[in-house]
């Protein structure tokens, strides 16, 4: 099992950050690299079992299933339901925690993959997807100069 972790600290109250990022079907609302997603079968995007599909050029590129959502703990956990990325047992948690400077945003995943693919997966998810989203949030919540 491999673990991927990316975090950032923003100068905002954790509840304010959660208001922005705490919707499973709303990742594309704040993430600059993700296309809008569609919640399949008219499911409630806040109820475990909901599946969101991301499409590019008219083709679904990844489907994710919500496993858990807890607003009181400011977190949701999801799994990759279907993807061309060569991983299995991928479970990711996006969460917001109090921090002395405001809020810490944590994006953590565990997954199975062939050892020779780990660096590619780290780059794709960690250094591209996770990092771009966290950087966008850091800019969004930056204190005015």
Tab-separated table of C-alpha atoms in Angstrom, residues 4-6 31 33-35 54 56 61-64 78 80 82-87 90 107 109 111 113 116-134:
chain	number	residue	atom	x	y	z
A	4	UNK	CA	0.268	10.137	-1.056
A	5	UNK	CA	-0.068	13.307	1.043
A	6	UNK	CA	-0.200	16.973	0.123
A	31	UNK	CA	-10.005	23.371	-8.717
A	33	UNK	CA	-7.507	21.702	-13.595
A	34	UNK	CA	-10.656	19.661	-13.151
A	35	UNK	CA	-13.531	19.789	-15.613
A	54	UNK	CA	-15.366	13.769	-15.026
A	56	UNK	CA	-12.780	15.437	-21.275
A	61	UNK	CA	-11.953	9.940	-17.921
A	62	UNK	CA	-12.539	9.133	-14.260
A	63	UNK	CA	-15.425	8.145	-12.021
A	64	UNK	CA	-15.226	8.606	-8.262
A	78	UNK	CA	-13.881	8.862	-1.893
A	80	UNK	CA	-11.715	5.867	-7.761
A	82	UNK	CA	-13.212	3.725	-12.733
A	83	UNK	CA	-10.125	5.237	-14.358
A	84	UNK	CA	-7.407	4.550	-16.897
A	85	UNK	CA	-4.819	5.302	-14.193
A	86	UNK	CA	-3.191	1.990	-13.178
A	87	UNK	CA	-4.125	2.023	-9.475
A	90	UNK	CA	-7.403	4.078	-4.237
A	107	UNK	CA	-5.442	15.737	0.661
A	109	UNK	CA	-4.665	8.974	-0.608
A	111	UNK	CA	-3.542	3.052	-3.126
A	113	UNK	CA	0.121	0.159	-7.762
A	116	UNK	CA	7.638	1.077	-10.950
A	117	UNK	CA	4.509	3.242	-11.424
A	118	UNK	CA	4.537	4.965	-8.026
A	119	UNK	CA	6.615	7.953	-9.140
A	120	UNK	CA	4.296	8.495	-12.131
A	121	UNK	CA	1.207	8.279	-9.900
A	122	UNK	CA	2.785	10.637	-7.344
A	123	UNK	CA	3.458	13.110	-10.124
A	124	UNK	CA	-0.013	12.800	-11.680
A	125	UNK	CA	-2.094	12.977	-8.508
A	126	UNK	CA	0.224	14.596	-5.957
A	127	UNK	CA	2.313	17.060	-7.935
A	128	UNK	CA	-0.337	17.946	-10.511
A	129	UNK	CA	-3.918	17.390	-9.315
A	130	UNK	CA	-3.512	17.787	-5.561
A	131	UNK	CA	-0.853	20.501	-5.714
A	132	UNK	CA	-2.746	22.639	-8.243
A	133	UNK	CA	-5.924	22.460	-6.182
A	134	UNK	CA	-4.157	23.312	-2.944
